mmCIF file of C-alpha atoms in Angstrom:
data_model
loop_
_atom_site.group_PDB
_atom_site.id
_atom_site.type_symbol
_atom_site.label_atom_id
_atom_site.label_comp_id
_atom_site.label_asym_id
_atom_site.label_seq_id
_atom_site.Cartn_x
_atom_site.Cartn_y
_atom_site.Cartn_z
ATOM 1 C CA MET A 1 130.459 112.936 192.394
ATOM 2 C CA LYS A 2 127.463 110.691 191.873
ATOM 3 C CA LYS A 3 125.235 112.776 191.688
ATOM 4 C CA THR A 4 127.289 114.859 187.980
ATOM 5 C CA ARG A 5 127.973 111.312 186.979
ATOM 6 C CA ILE A 6 124.089 110.276 187.116
ATOM 7 C CA PHE A 7 123.920 113.399 185.665
ATOM 8 C CA GLY A 8 125.555 113.668 182.594
ATOM 9 C CA PHE A 9 124.541 109.792 182.066
ATOM 10 C CA LEU A 10 121.338 111.721 181.845
ATOM 11 C CA LEU A 11 121.830 114.357 179.567
ATOM 12 C CA VAL A 12 124.169 112.182 176.560
ATOM 13 C CA LEU A 13 120.619 109.847 176.969
ATOM 14 C CA MET A 14 118.091 112.325 175.709
ATOM 15 C CA LEU A 15 120.777 113.579 172.993
ATOM 16 C CA MET A 16 120.859 110.045 171.913
ATOM 17 C CA ILE A 17 117.188 110.134 172.427
ATOM 18 C CA LEU A 18 116.444 113.669 170.268
ATOM 19 C CA ALA A 19 119.468 112.680 167.882
ATOM 20 C CA ALA A 20 117.006 108.830 166.709
ATOM 21 C CA CYS A 21 114.233 111.264 166.336
ATOM 22 C CA SER A 22 115.962 113.288 164.027
ATOM 23 C CA SER A 23 117.340 110.949 161.699
ATOM 24 C CA ASP A 24 113.636 109.008 162.169
ATOM 25 C CA ASP A 25 112.509 112.605 161.420
ATOM 26 C CA ASN A 26 114.394 112.758 158.223
ATOM 27 C CA LYS A 27 113.686 109.382 157.287
ATOM 28 C CA ASP A 28 109.929 110.100 157.070
ATOM 29 C CA THR A 29 111.275 112.916 155.474
ATOM 30 C CA ALA A 30 113.035 111.564 152.280
ATOM 31 C CA ASN A 31 110.681 108.350 152.124
ATOM 32 C CA ASN A 32 108.140 111.017 151.851
ATOM 33 C CA THR A 33 109.774 113.235 149.674
ATOM 34 C CA LYS A 34 110.716 109.342 147.495
ATOM 35 C CA ASP A 35 107.048 108.664 147.269
ATOM 36 C CA ASP A 36 105.848 112.875 146.307
ATOM 37 C CA ASP A 37 109.263 111.958 143.555
ATOM 38 C CA THR A 38 107.496 108.211 142.721
ATOM 39 C CA GLU A 39 104.656 109.930 141.639
ATOM 40 C CA LYS A 40 105.117 112.878 139.707
ATOM 41 C CA THR A 41 107.321 110.582 137.590
ATOM 42 C CA ASP A 42 104.644 108.224 137.068
ATOM 43 C CA ALA A 43 102.251 111.083 136.210
ATOM 44 C CA GLN A 44 104.149 112.590 133.744
ATOM 45 C CA ALA A 45 104.643 108.731 132.594
ATOM 46 C CA ALA A 46 101.180 108.273 132.353
ATOM 47 C CA PRO A 47 100.442 108.198 128.078
ATOM 48 C CA SER A 48 98.569 110.742 127.494
ATOM 49 C CA GLY A 49 97.180 113.799 124.207
ATOM 50 C CA LYS A 50 95.584 112.651 121.047
ATOM 51 C CA LEU A 51 94.745 109.415 118.854
ATOM 52 C CA VAL A 52 93.207 110.303 114.918
ATOM 53 C CA ILE A 53 91.862 106.847 113.534
ATOM 54 C CA TYR A 54 90.819 107.095 110.126
ATOM 55 C CA THR A 55 88.517 103.693 109.345
ATOM 56 C CA GLY A 56 86.683 101.017 107.915
ATOM 57 C CA ARG A 57 85.637 99.116 110.425
ATOM 58 C CA ASP A 58 82.183 99.224 112.386
ATOM 59 C CA GLU A 59 81.580 102.286 113.504
ATOM 60 C CA GLU A 60 79.896 99.715 116.801
ATOM 61 C CA MET A 61 82.869 98.166 116.672
ATOM 62 C CA VAL A 62 85.277 100.435 117.158
ATOM 63 C CA GLN A 63 83.468 102.589 119.614
ATOM 64 C CA GLY A 64 83.988 99.470 122.180
ATOM 65 C CA VAL A 65 87.328 98.987 121.514
ATOM 66 C CA ILE A 66 88.178 102.859 121.942
ATOM 67 C CA ASP A 67 86.337 102.433 125.059
ATOM 68 C CA GLN A 68 88.278 99.637 126.778
ATOM 69 C CA PHE A 69 91.838 101.604 125.227
ATOM 70 C CA ASN A 70 90.455 104.048 127.573
ATOM 71 C CA GLU A 71 90.038 102.128 130.405
ATOM 72 C CA LYS A 72 93.974 101.463 130.113
ATOM 73 C CA TYR A 73 94.589 105.188 128.641
ATOM 74 C CA PRO A 74 92.611 107.574 130.076
ATOM 75 C CA ASP A 75 94.902 111.081 129.151
ATOM 76 C CA ILE A 76 95.124 110.017 125.367
ATOM 77 C CA GLU A 77 91.439 111.752 123.708
ATOM 78 C CA VAL A 78 90.781 108.997 120.986
ATOM 79 C CA GLU A 79 88.538 110.743 117.670
ATOM 80 C CA PHE A 80 87.605 108.247 114.580
ATOM 81 C CA LEU A 81 86.296 109.304 111.214
ATOM 82 C CA THR A 82 84.982 106.585 109.591
ATOM 83 C CA MET A 83 84.799 105.968 105.754
ATOM 84 C CA GLY A 84 85.964 103.151 102.813
ATOM 85 C CA ALA A 85 89.836 101.038 102.366
ATOM 86 C CA GLN A 86 89.699 103.705 99.289
ATOM 87 C CA GLN A 87 89.073 107.064 100.893
ATOM 88 C CA ILE A 88 90.965 106.350 103.684
ATOM 89 C CA LEU A 89 94.223 106.195 101.030
ATOM 90 C CA GLU A 90 93.131 109.249 99.298
ATOM 91 C CA ARG A 91 92.764 110.740 101.711
ATOM 92 C CA LEU A 92 96.496 109.946 103.537
ATOM 93 C CA ARG A 93 97.673 110.845 99.894
ATOM 94 C CA GLY A 94 96.656 114.524 100.295
ATOM 95 C CA GLU A 95 97.379 115.154 103.405
ATOM 96 C CA LYS A 96 101.020 113.241 102.910
ATOM 97 C CA ALA A 97 102.449 116.863 103.662
ATOM 98 C CA ASN A 98 100.611 117.525 107.089
ATOM 99 C CA PRO A 99 99.153 114.148 108.295
ATOM 100 C CA GLN A 100 95.820 114.639 110.035
ATOM 101 C CA ALA A 101 95.385 111.390 111.280
ATOM 102 C CA ASP A 102 98.335 108.829 113.441
ATOM 103 C CA PHE A 103 96.913 105.464 112.403
ATOM 104 C CA TRP A 104 95.120 103.717 109.744
ATOM 105 C CA TRP A 105 92.546 100.682 110.477
ATOM 106 C CA GLY A 106 91.086 98.833 108.803
ATOM 107 C CA GLY A 107 92.682 97.945 105.188
ATOM 108 C CA THR A 108 93.230 96.062 102.516
ATOM 109 C CA GLN A 109 96.257 93.877 101.127
ATOM 110 C CA SER A 110 96.683 96.322 98.147
ATOM 111 C CA ALA A 111 95.627 99.121 99.772
ATOM 112 C CA LEU A 112 98.075 98.873 102.206
ATOM 113 C CA ILE A 113 100.692 97.427 100.103
ATOM 114 C CA VAL A 114 99.896 100.802 97.324
ATOM 115 C CA GLY A 115 100.524 103.711 101.644
ATOM 116 C CA ALA A 116 103.796 101.854 102.278
ATOM 117 C CA ASP A 117 104.767 101.306 98.474
ATOM 118 C CA GLU A 118 104.369 105.520 98.392
ATOM 119 C CA ASP A 119 105.951 105.789 101.659
ATOM 120 C CA LEU A 120 102.842 106.794 103.510
ATOM 121 C CA LEU A 121 102.895 104.246 106.584
ATOM 122 C CA HIS A 122 105.840 104.471 109.458
ATOM 123 C CA ALA A 123 107.640 101.386 109.752
ATOM 124 C CA TRP A 124 108.118 99.748 113.399
ATOM 125 C CA GLU A 125 108.264 96.410 114.965
ATOM 126 C CA PRO A 126 105.773 95.897 117.345
ATOM 127 C CA SER A 127 105.729 93.146 120.356
ATOM 128 C CA PHE A 128 103.792 90.574 118.262
ATOM 129 C CA ILE A 129 105.530 90.398 114.739
ATOM 130 C CA ASN A 130 106.380 87.052 115.413
ATOM 131 C CA THR A 131 103.379 85.805 115.707
ATOM 132 C CA ILE A 132 101.510 86.845 112.383
ATOM 133 C CA ASN A 133 102.938 84.746 108.713
ATOM 134 C CA ALA A 134 105.373 86.660 106.281
ATOM 135 C CA ASN A 135 102.467 86.579 103.345
ATOM 136 C CA HIS A 136 100.110 88.505 106.683
ATOM 137 C CA LYS A 137 101.974 91.799 107.553
ATOM 138 C CA ASP A 138 105.268 93.488 105.629
ATOM 139 C CA GLU A 139 108.200 92.603 105.350
ATOM 140 C CA LYS A 140 109.571 96.738 107.233
ATOM 141 C CA GLY A 141 107.449 96.880 109.164
ATOM 142 C CA ARG A 142 105.021 99.282 108.071
ATOM 143 C CA TRP A 143 101.278 97.443 107.952
ATOM 144 C CA PHE A 144 99.857 94.295 109.697
ATOM 145 C CA GLY A 145 97.330 92.572 108.635
ATOM 146 C CA GLU A 146 94.799 91.863 111.477
ATOM 147 C CA MET A 147 92.318 89.492 110.300
ATOM 148 C CA LEU A 148 90.955 88.251 107.445
ATOM 149 C CA LEU A 149 88.248 88.434 105.078
ATOM 150 C CA PRO A 150 86.830 85.444 102.976
ATOM 151 C CA GLU A 151 85.321 87.165 100.383
ATOM 152 C CA VAL A 152 81.674 85.597 100.049
ATOM 153 C CA ILE A 153 78.574 85.361 98.215
ATOM 154 C CA MET A 154 76.042 86.719 100.129
ATOM 155 C CA ILE A 155 72.332 86.002 99.773
ATOM 156 C CA ASN A 156 68.863 87.197 102.238
ATOM 157 C CA SER A 157 67.916 84.270 103.607
ATOM 158 C CA ASP A 158 63.726 84.860 102.952
ATOM 159 C CA THR A 159 64.243 84.673 99.271
ATOM 160 C CA LEU A 160 67.527 82.067 99.122
ATOM 161 C CA THR A 161 68.807 78.907 101.062
ATOM 162 C CA LYS A 162 72.319 78.246 101.165
ATOM 163 C CA GLU A 163 71.725 75.172 98.547
ATOM 164 C CA THR A 164 69.358 76.830 96.249
ATOM 165 C CA GLY A 165 71.301 80.156 96.144
ATOM 166 C CA PRO A 166 74.955 80.759 93.946
ATOM 167 C CA GLN A 167 77.253 78.008 94.629
ATOM 168 C CA ASP A 168 80.237 79.063 93.133
ATOM 169 C CA TRP A 169 81.862 82.300 91.165
ATOM 170 C CA ASP A 170 80.249 81.374 88.049
ATOM 171 C CA GLU A 171 76.511 80.700 88.270
ATOM 172 C CA LEU A 172 76.321 84.047 89.157
ATOM 173 C CA LEU A 173 76.791 84.786 85.102
ATOM 174 C CA ASP A 174 73.053 81.891 84.967
ATOM 175 C CA PRO A 175 71.392 84.526 83.268
ATOM 176 C CA LYS A 176 68.009 83.160 86.146
ATOM 177 C CA TRP A 177 70.342 85.847 88.366
ATOM 178 C CA LYS A 178 69.564 88.552 86.380
ATOM 179 C CA ASP A 179 68.122 91.738 88.357
ATOM 180 C CA GLN A 180 68.335 89.706 90.992
ATOM 181 C CA ILE A 181 72.613 90.743 91.908
ATOM 182 C CA LEU A 182 73.163 94.064 94.039
ATOM 183 C CA ILE A 183 76.615 95.100 93.686
ATOM 184 C CA ARG A 184 78.226 97.587 96.287
ATOM 185 C CA GLY A 185 79.803 100.835 94.460
ATOM 186 C CA VAL A 186 83.378 99.014 93.501
ATOM 187 C CA LEU A 187 85.794 102.347 93.306
ATOM 188 C CA ALA A 188 85.105 103.758 96.414
ATOM 189 C CA SER A 189 84.710 99.768 97.946
ATOM 190 C CA GLY A 190 88.556 98.414 98.896
ATOM 191 C CA THR A 191 86.751 95.117 99.896
ATOM 192 C CA MET A 192 84.527 95.444 95.892
ATOM 193 C CA ARG A 193 87.888 95.877 94.553
ATOM 194 C CA THR A 194 89.863 93.228 95.842
ATOM 195 C CA ILE A 195 86.391 91.194 94.525
ATOM 196 C CA TYR A 196 86.681 92.637 91.156
ATOM 197 C CA SER A 197 90.213 92.186 90.665
ATOM 198 C CA SER A 198 90.873 88.743 92.031
ATOM 199 C CA MET A 199 88.135 87.309 89.027
ATOM 200 C CA ILE A 200 90.193 88.901 86.829
ATOM 201 C CA VAL A 201 93.346 86.673 88.329
ATOM 202 C CA ARG A 202 90.806 84.135 87.732
ATOM 203 C CA GLN A 203 90.432 84.586 85.050
ATOM 204 C CA GLY A 204 94.471 84.513 84.240
ATOM 205 C CA ALA A 205 95.645 87.827 85.530
ATOM 206 C CA ASP A 206 98.295 87.744 82.047
ATOM 207 C CA THR A 207 95.069 88.835 79.993
ATOM 208 C CA PRO A 208 93.226 90.980 81.930
ATOM 209 C CA GLU A 209 90.402 91.054 79.327
ATOM 210 C CA LYS A 210 89.159 87.820 80.104
ATOM 211 C CA GLY A 211 88.286 89.496 83.425
ATOM 212 C CA TYR A 212 87.189 91.790 81.929
ATOM 213 C CA ASP A 213 84.225 90.207 79.424
ATOM 214 C CA TRP A 214 83.492 88.249 83.122
ATOM 215 C CA LEU A 215 82.681 91.615 84.667
ATOM 216 C CA LEU A 216 80.715 92.431 81.883
ATOM 217 C CA LYS A 217 79.143 89.008 82.018
ATOM 218 C CA LEU A 218 77.826 89.947 85.513
ATOM 219 C CA ASP A 219 77.319 93.578 85.016
ATOM 220 C CA ALA A 220 75.015 91.769 82.694
ATOM 221 C CA ASN A 221 72.866 90.268 85.530
ATOM 222 C CA THR A 222 73.375 93.341 88.289
ATOM 223 C CA LYS A 223 70.675 95.697 89.214
ATOM 224 C CA GLU A 224 72.281 98.270 90.647
ATOM 225 C CA TYR A 225 75.258 98.906 92.449
ATOM 226 C CA THR A 226 74.723 101.233 94.917
ATOM 227 C CA GLN A 227 75.630 103.777 97.569
ATOM 228 C CA ASP A 228 77.288 102.631 100.132
ATOM 229 C CA PRO A 229 76.948 99.388 101.917
ATOM 230 C CA ASN A 230 73.682 100.455 104.430
ATOM 231 C CA ALA A 231 72.119 101.493 101.077
ATOM 232 C CA LEU A 232 73.105 97.620 99.582
ATOM 233 C CA TYR A 233 71.731 95.841 103.364
ATOM 234 C CA LEU A 234 68.901 97.713 103.109
ATOM 235 C CA LYS A 235 68.084 96.921 98.947
ATOM 236 C CA LEU A 236 68.638 93.019 99.808
ATOM 237 C CA THR A 237 66.364 93.386 103.495
ATOM 238 C CA ARG A 238 63.177 94.926 101.189
ATOM 239 C CA GLN A 239 63.944 92.161 98.433
ATOM 240 C CA GLU A 240 65.538 94.046 95.249
ATOM 241 C CA GLY A 241 68.138 91.766 94.880
ATOM 242 C CA SER A 242 68.427 88.642 96.612
ATOM 243 C CA VAL A 243 71.759 88.119 96.072
ATOM 244 C CA SER A 244 74.645 89.958 96.185
ATOM 245 C CA LEU A 245 78.929 89.590 97.472
ATOM 246 C CA TRP A 246 80.176 90.600 99.549
ATOM 247 C CA ASN A 247 82.680 89.308 102.929
ATOM 248 C CA LEU A 248 82.441 87.378 105.249
ATOM 249 C CA GLN A 249 82.934 88.965 108.471
ATOM 250 C CA ASP A 250 80.077 91.874 107.939
ATOM 251 C CA ILE A 251 77.223 89.484 106.369
ATOM 252 C CA LEU A 252 77.829 86.937 110.509
ATOM 253 C CA LEU A 253 77.728 90.810 111.944
ATOM 254 C CA LYS A 254 74.086 92.185 110.427
ATOM 255 C CA LYS A 255 73.739 87.885 110.317
ATOM 256 C CA HIS A 256 73.681 87.396 114.036
ATOM 257 C CA THR A 257 73.694 91.030 115.328
ATOM 258 C CA THR A 258 70.924 92.150 113.693
ATOM 259 C CA ASP A 259 66.968 91.457 112.093
ATOM 260 C CA TYR A 260 68.643 91.334 108.385
ATOM 261 C CA PRO A 261 67.741 88.470 107.025
ATOM 262 C CA PHE A 262 71.544 87.629 104.897
ATOM 263 C CA ASP A 263 73.752 84.376 104.413
ATOM 264 C CA TYR A 264 76.563 83.711 102.238
ATOM 265 C CA ILE A 265 77.777 81.221 100.414
ATOM 266 C CA TYR A 266 81.135 79.766 99.903
ATOM 267 C CA PRO A 267 82.076 79.793 96.862
ATOM 268 C CA LYS A 268 83.136 75.855 95.926
ATOM 269 C CA SER A 269 85.793 76.837 94.055
ATOM 270 C CA GLY A 270 87.114 79.104 97.272
ATOM 271 C CA ALA A 271 87.288 83.199 97.919
ATOM 272 C CA PRO A 272 90.277 85.031 97.395
ATOM 273 C CA ILE A 273 90.564 85.861 101.327
ATOM 274 C CA LEU A 274 91.461 89.494 101.568
ATOM 275 C CA VAL A 275 94.168 90.309 104.828
ATOM 276 C CA ASP A 276 92.398 92.945 106.494
ATOM 277 C CA GLY A 277 95.660 95.100 108.601
ATOM 278 C CA VAL A 278 96.786 98.076 110.204
ATOM 279 C CA GLY A 279 99.438 101.186 109.771
ATOM 280 C CA VAL A 280 100.784 103.366 110.823
ATOM 281 C CA VAL A 281 101.025 106.784 109.582
ATOM 282 C CA ASN A 282 104.286 107.398 108.557
ATOM 283 C CA ASN A 283 104.333 110.995 110.202
ATOM 284 C CA ALA A 284 101.845 110.903 112.461
ATOM 285 C CA LYS A 285 101.581 113.517 115.197
ATOM 286 C CA ASN A 286 100.594 110.920 117.699
ATOM 287 C CA LEU A 287 103.324 108.446 116.956
ATOM 288 C CA GLU A 288 103.245 106.507 120.592
ATOM 289 C CA ASN A 289 99.525 106.643 120.806
ATOM 290 C CA SER A 290 99.192 104.418 117.441
ATOM 291 C CA LYS A 291 101.453 101.762 117.934
ATOM 292 C CA LEU A 292 100.175 102.318 122.179
ATOM 293 C CA PHE A 293 97.186 101.407 120.509
ATOM 294 C CA VAL A 294 98.376 98.001 117.755
ATOM 295 C CA GLU A 295 99.577 96.857 120.551
ATOM 296 C CA PHE A 296 96.125 96.817 122.190
ATOM 297 C CA LEU A 297 94.218 95.837 119.805
ATOM 298 C CA PHE A 298 96.343 92.765 118.962
ATOM 299 C CA GLU A 299 96.638 92.019 122.500
ATOM 300 C CA LYS A 300 94.997 87.812 122.996
ATOM 301 C CA GLU A 301 92.338 88.582 125.395
ATOM 302 C CA MET A 302 91.146 91.420 122.280
ATOM 303 C CA VAL A 303 91.567 89.245 119.533
ATOM 304 C CA THR A 304 89.871 86.179 121.789
ATOM 305 C CA LYS A 305 86.837 89.117 121.951
ATOM 306 C CA LEU A 306 87.103 90.715 118.846
ATOM 307 C CA ALA A 307 86.680 86.985 116.572
ATOM 308 C CA ASN A 308 83.456 85.965 119.472
ATOM 309 C CA ASP A 309 81.563 89.493 119.505
ATOM 310 C CA TYR A 310 82.511 90.624 116.390
ATOM 311 C CA TYR A 311 83.690 87.366 114.659
ATOM 312 C CA GLN A 312 86.589 89.312 113.395
ATOM 313 C CA ILE A 313 89.233 85.564 111.610
ATOM 314 C CA PRO A 314 92.818 86.805 113.595
ATOM 315 C CA THR A 315 95.777 86.920 111.840
ATOM 316 C CA ARG A 316 97.427 85.936 115.091
ATOM 317 C CA THR A 317 99.018 82.178 114.988
ATOM 318 C CA ASP A 318 98.855 81.483 118.711
ATOM 319 C CA ILE A 319 95.336 82.369 119.552
ATOM 320 C CA ASP A 320 93.548 79.335 121.395
ATOM 321 C CA LYS A 321 91.426 77.261 119.112
ATOM 322 C CA ALA A 322 89.289 76.476 122.358
ATOM 323 C CA ALA A 323 88.714 79.902 123.089
ATOM 324 C CA MET A 324 87.612 80.398 119.808
ATOM 325 C CA PRO A 325 83.426 80.503 118.663
ATOM 326 C CA GLU A 326 81.563 77.962 116.915
ATOM 327 C CA TRP A 327 81.701 79.034 113.463
ATOM 328 C CA TYR A 328 85.625 79.999 113.495
ATOM 329 C CA GLN A 329 86.140 76.548 114.355
ATOM 330 C CA GLU A 330 83.436 74.441 111.497
ATOM 331 C CA LEU A 331 85.172 77.114 108.599
ATOM 332 C CA ASP A 332 87.303 75.400 105.426
ATOM 333 C CA LEU A 333 88.984 77.895 104.415
ATOM 334 C CA LYS A 334 89.413 77.199 100.830
ATOM 335 C CA THR A 335 90.807 79.812 98.063
ATOM 336 C CA PHE A 336 93.007 80.249 95.422
ATOM 337 C CA ASP A 337 95.897 81.454 94.525
ATOM 338 C CA ILE A 338 96.395 85.205 94.222
ATOM 339 C CA ASP A 339 99.615 86.890 93.628
ATOM 340 C CA TRP A 340 98.839 89.993 95.878
ATOM 341 C CA GLN A 341 101.389 92.522 94.852
ATOM 342 C CA LEU A 342 100.673 92.268 91.198
ATOM 343 C CA MET A 343 96.865 92.895 92.087
ATOM 344 C CA SER A 344 98.067 96.385 94.356
ATOM 345 C CA GLU A 345 99.423 97.650 91.325
ATOM 346 C CA LYS A 346 97.594 97.048 88.095
ATOM 347 C CA GLU A 347 94.140 97.352 90.929
ATOM 348 C CA ALA A 348 94.093 100.736 90.082
ATOM 349 C CA GLU A 349 94.284 100.442 86.422
ATOM 350 C CA TRP A 350 92.330 97.119 86.387
ATOM 351 C CA MET A 351 89.337 99.441 87.928
ATOM 352 C CA GLU A 352 90.252 102.406 85.474
ATOM 353 C CA TYR A 353 89.347 100.681 83.208
ATOM 354 C CA TRP A 354 86.261 98.469 84.526
ATOM 355 C CA ASP A 355 84.193 101.862 85.463
ATOM 356 C CA THR A 356 85.053 103.317 81.896
ATOM 357 C CA ASN A 357 84.511 100.453 79.314
ATOM 358 C CA VAL A 358 82.589 97.633 81.456
ATOM 359 C CA LYS A 359 80.637 99.061 84.370
ATOM 360 C CA GLY A 360 76.443 100.123 82.869
ATOM 361 C CA ARG A 361 77.646 97.745 79.491
ATOM 362 C CA GLY A 362 76.695 94.320 80.178
ATOM 363 C CA LYS A 363 72.257 94.593 79.815
#
């Protein structure tokens, strides 16, 4: 009997051990299955697909940002086309029924307002929305200002200095600057359309004739309207002219990152400060990827990096100034009043009139 009891006890003990091992195996199998499911879920959740960008920004800068975006989102294939802001607007108009782009990166405030009014841009609310002033974004969330672009007087620093160049807008009309002024072709350029339209506003938007007369006098001193920015840079470098009108960012970029002999003069009476922004294309084929790119572009680290590397003046109001470069600390962004909504409504009319009745007639 004693042997039988011992045998029974051992049998029960063995069964308990086997049951425990089986339970552990089941737990391991369950855990492995859970891990596999988690990995599958993560893989399924990882953003992928395409993203097509139309941009007016510097190509090198664009590629640099995209490379960093792809470090974070390696499965998103990004394509981009560079063109002027006005050209982007016209292309989006033509593609409205079947959008080919997902994201508009680099548009003037006037162009973006028009794009929003024509239902070309998607309305949404990104995470950084409250860090941008109301006058630097669309109230319905269809576009957001990324940076501020003061429009200033550009000079060849081999022939002129900040002291010897034109000190204000009206000085550009002085006969001593005749055939010294080179202008990037106006109609295709959002920057130039903004500068010229703001000169009309400066003379009085209710009487654009005064503005046309001012532009006629500027035309008299203008040697050439170049086809694109690169042609402008080359001709200014070759001293085919010594003065131009352009945005501060591009001037600083060329001054500090190339051997172009460029500098700028901030007009004494103030400069039109253009809000250069972005917008997600309405009915974009890759809507979520476009939103991801916007969020990435406005991250504080990226904003600070673009200021240091590419001379951008950010619209975000919560950036630590101590992290910003020296040139930014020295800026005094003096401006004059511009009704941007009015200018966006009138710009096309004003520029068409200028092209037909002013351009080339001041000689």
